[in-house]
Coordinates of C-alpha atoms in Angstrom, one line a residue:
S1 CA 4.9 1.6 5.1
Q2 CA 6.2 2.2 1.9
C3 CA 4.4 2.2 -1.5
G4 CA 5.0 3.9 -5.2
W5 CA 5.3 3.0 -8.6
A6 CA 7.9 2.2 -11.4
D7 CA 6.9 3.3 -15.0
D8 CA 8.5 0.7 -17.9
Y9 CA 9.2 2.5 -21.2
G10 CA 8.8 -0.8 -23.3
Y11 CA 10.7 -3.5 -25.0
Q12 CA 14.2 -3.3 -24.1
S13 CA 14.2 0.7 -23.2
P14 CA 16.9 1.5 -21.0
D15 CA 14.5 4.3 -19.3
Y16 CA 13.0 4.0 -16.1
Y17 CA 11.1 6.2 -13.6
R18 CA 10.3 5.1 -9.9
R19 CA 8.8 6.9 -6.7
T20 CA 8.8 5.4 -3.1
M21 CA 6.5 7.4 -0.5
S22 CA 6.4 6.5 2.9
F23 CA 3.8 6.8 5.2
A24 CA 3.3 6.5 9.1
E25 CA 0.0 4.4 9.2
I26 CA -2.9 3.5 11.6
P27 CA -5.5 1.0 10.9
F28 CA -8.5 0.5 13.1
L29 CA -9.6 -3.1 11.8
M30 CA -12.2 -5.2 12.8
H31 CA -11.0 -8.7 13.3
A32 CA -13.4 -11.8 13.1
Y33 CA -12.5 -15.5 12.9
L34 CA -13.9 -18.9 12.5
E35 CA -11.9 -21.4 14.3
S36 CA -11.7 -25.4 13.9
G37 CA -9.2 -27.2 16.1
K38 CA -5.4 -25.5 15.3
A39 CA -6.7 -23.9 12.4
R40 CA -8.2 -20.3 12.1
F41 CA -9.5 -18.6 9.3
F42 CA -9.7 -14.8 9.6
L43 CA -11.3 -11.6 8.2
N44 CA -10.0 -8.3 8.9
A45 CA -11.7 -4.7 7.7
G46 CA -11.9 -1.4 8.4
P47 CA -10.1 2.0 7.8
K48 CA -6.6 2.8 7.7
F49 CA -5.2 6.5 8.1
G50 CA -1.8 7.8 7.4
Y51 CA 0.6 10.7 7.1
F52 CA 3.1 11.0 4.5
L53 CA 6.6 11.5 5.7
Q54 CA 9.0 11.7 2.5
E55 CA 9.8 10.4 -0.9
T56 CA 12.2 9.1 -3.3
E57 CA 12.3 9.6 -7.2
S58 CA 14.4 8.5 -9.6
Y59 CA 14.6 8.6 -13.4
N60 CA 17.4 8.5 -15.7
N61 CA 16.4 10.8 -18.4
E62 CA 15.9 14.5 -17.7
D63 CA 13.3 14.6 -20.8
F64 CA 10.5 12.9 -19.0
A65 CA 9.8 15.6 -16.4
Y66 CA 8.8 17.7 -19.6
F67 CA 6.2 14.7 -20.6
H68 CA 4.9 13.6 -17.8
P69 CA 3.0 15.7 -15.2
Y70 CA 3.7 13.9 -12.2
Y71 CA 7.6 13.8 -12.6
N72 CA 9.2 16.1 -10.2
K73 CA 5.7 17.0 -8.4
A74 CA 5.6 16.9 -4.9
V75 CA 3.1 15.1 -3.0
E76 CA 0.3 17.7 -2.4
T77 CA -2.1 15.9 0.1
Y78 CA -0.1 14.7 3.3
F79 CA -3.2 13.0 5.3
Q80 CA -4.4 10.2 3.7
W81 CA -7.4 7.7 4.4
G82 CA -9.0 4.6 2.8
I83 CA -10.5 1.4 3.4
M84 CA -8.9 -2.0 3.9
G85 CA -9.5 -5.3 4.4
N86 CA -7.8 -8.9 4.6
V87 CA -8.5 -12.6 4.9
G88 CA -5.9 -15.4 6.0
F89 CA -5.9 -18.6 7.5
E90 CA -3.5 -19.8 10.2
F91 CA -2.4 -23.1 12.1
H92 CA -1.6 -23.3 15.9
F93 CA 1.4 -25.7 16.8
G94 CA 1.4 -25.5 20.4
Q95 CA 3.4 -22.2 21.0
M96 CA 4.0 -21.4 17.3
V97 CA 1.5 -19.9 14.9
C98 CA 2.1 -20.4 10.9
G99 CA -0.4 -18.5 8.5
V100 CA -0.7 -16.7 5.3
S101 CA -3.0 -13.5 4.8
G102 CA -3.7 -11.2 1.7
G103 CA -5.3 -7.9 1.3
Y104 CA -6.2 -5.1 -0.6
Y105 CA -6.2 -1.3 0.8
Y106 CA -8.2 1.3 -1.3
G107 CA -7.4 5.1 -0.6
L108 CA -10.1 7.3 -0.5
S109 CA -8.0 10.5 -0.6
D110 CA -5.5 11.7 -3.6
I111 CA -1.9 12.4 -3.3
F112 CA -2.1 14.9 -5.9
H113 CA -4.8 17.7 -6.3
N114 CA -7.7 17.1 -8.5
R115 CA -9.5 20.3 -9.6
V116 CA -10.7 20.9 -12.9
T117 CA -7.5 22.9 -13.8
D118 CA -5.3 19.8 -12.7
P119 CA -3.8 17.3 -14.7
F120 CA -5.2 14.3 -12.8
V121 CA -8.7 13.2 -12.6
A122 CA -8.0 10.7 -9.4
S123 CA -4.3 10.1 -7.9
S124 CA -5.4 7.8 -4.9
I125 CA -3.4 5.0 -3.4
Q126 CA -4.2 1.3 -4.0
Q127 CA -2.3 -1.7 -2.6
I128 CA -2.4 -5.4 -3.0
N129 CA -0.4 -7.2 0.1
G130 CA 0.4 -10.7 1.1
R131 CA 2.1 -12.1 3.9
F132 CA 3.2 -15.3 5.4
F133 CA 4.1 -15.2 9.3
I134 CA 5.2 -17.3 11.9
L135 CA 4.3 -15.9 15.2
F136 CA 6.0 -17.3 18.9
Q137 CA 3.5 -17.3 21.8
T138 CA 4.7 -16.5 25.5
N139 CA 2.4 -17.2 28.2

């Protein structure tokens, strides 16, 4: 998966900063659902583990690297882990399933070190996601 952030420098400023990080992730989730006819409400929750693969960083003002401590700073903790959960609703139409879900991931590890001498108190990943899906079942 990919995550990251973009900094905005105010109204009509042409300056920007963007960082995108790629991870290989494995979630171990509990899946619970309530079913009524063709409709199903579900809940997924559990830990998610990830390993950092690569990053891309772009900005248009070289002076930013001197003012912001995380610009040009490499990821220091490659192994990531945290807690995730999502809820959703789906309808079954014969061999087709249509649904929508939304979730949240709270990282319990940091991408940068956070010792007393480091510029960060915390740098954990937090993600909010939403999905619309259509599945075709084969029996």
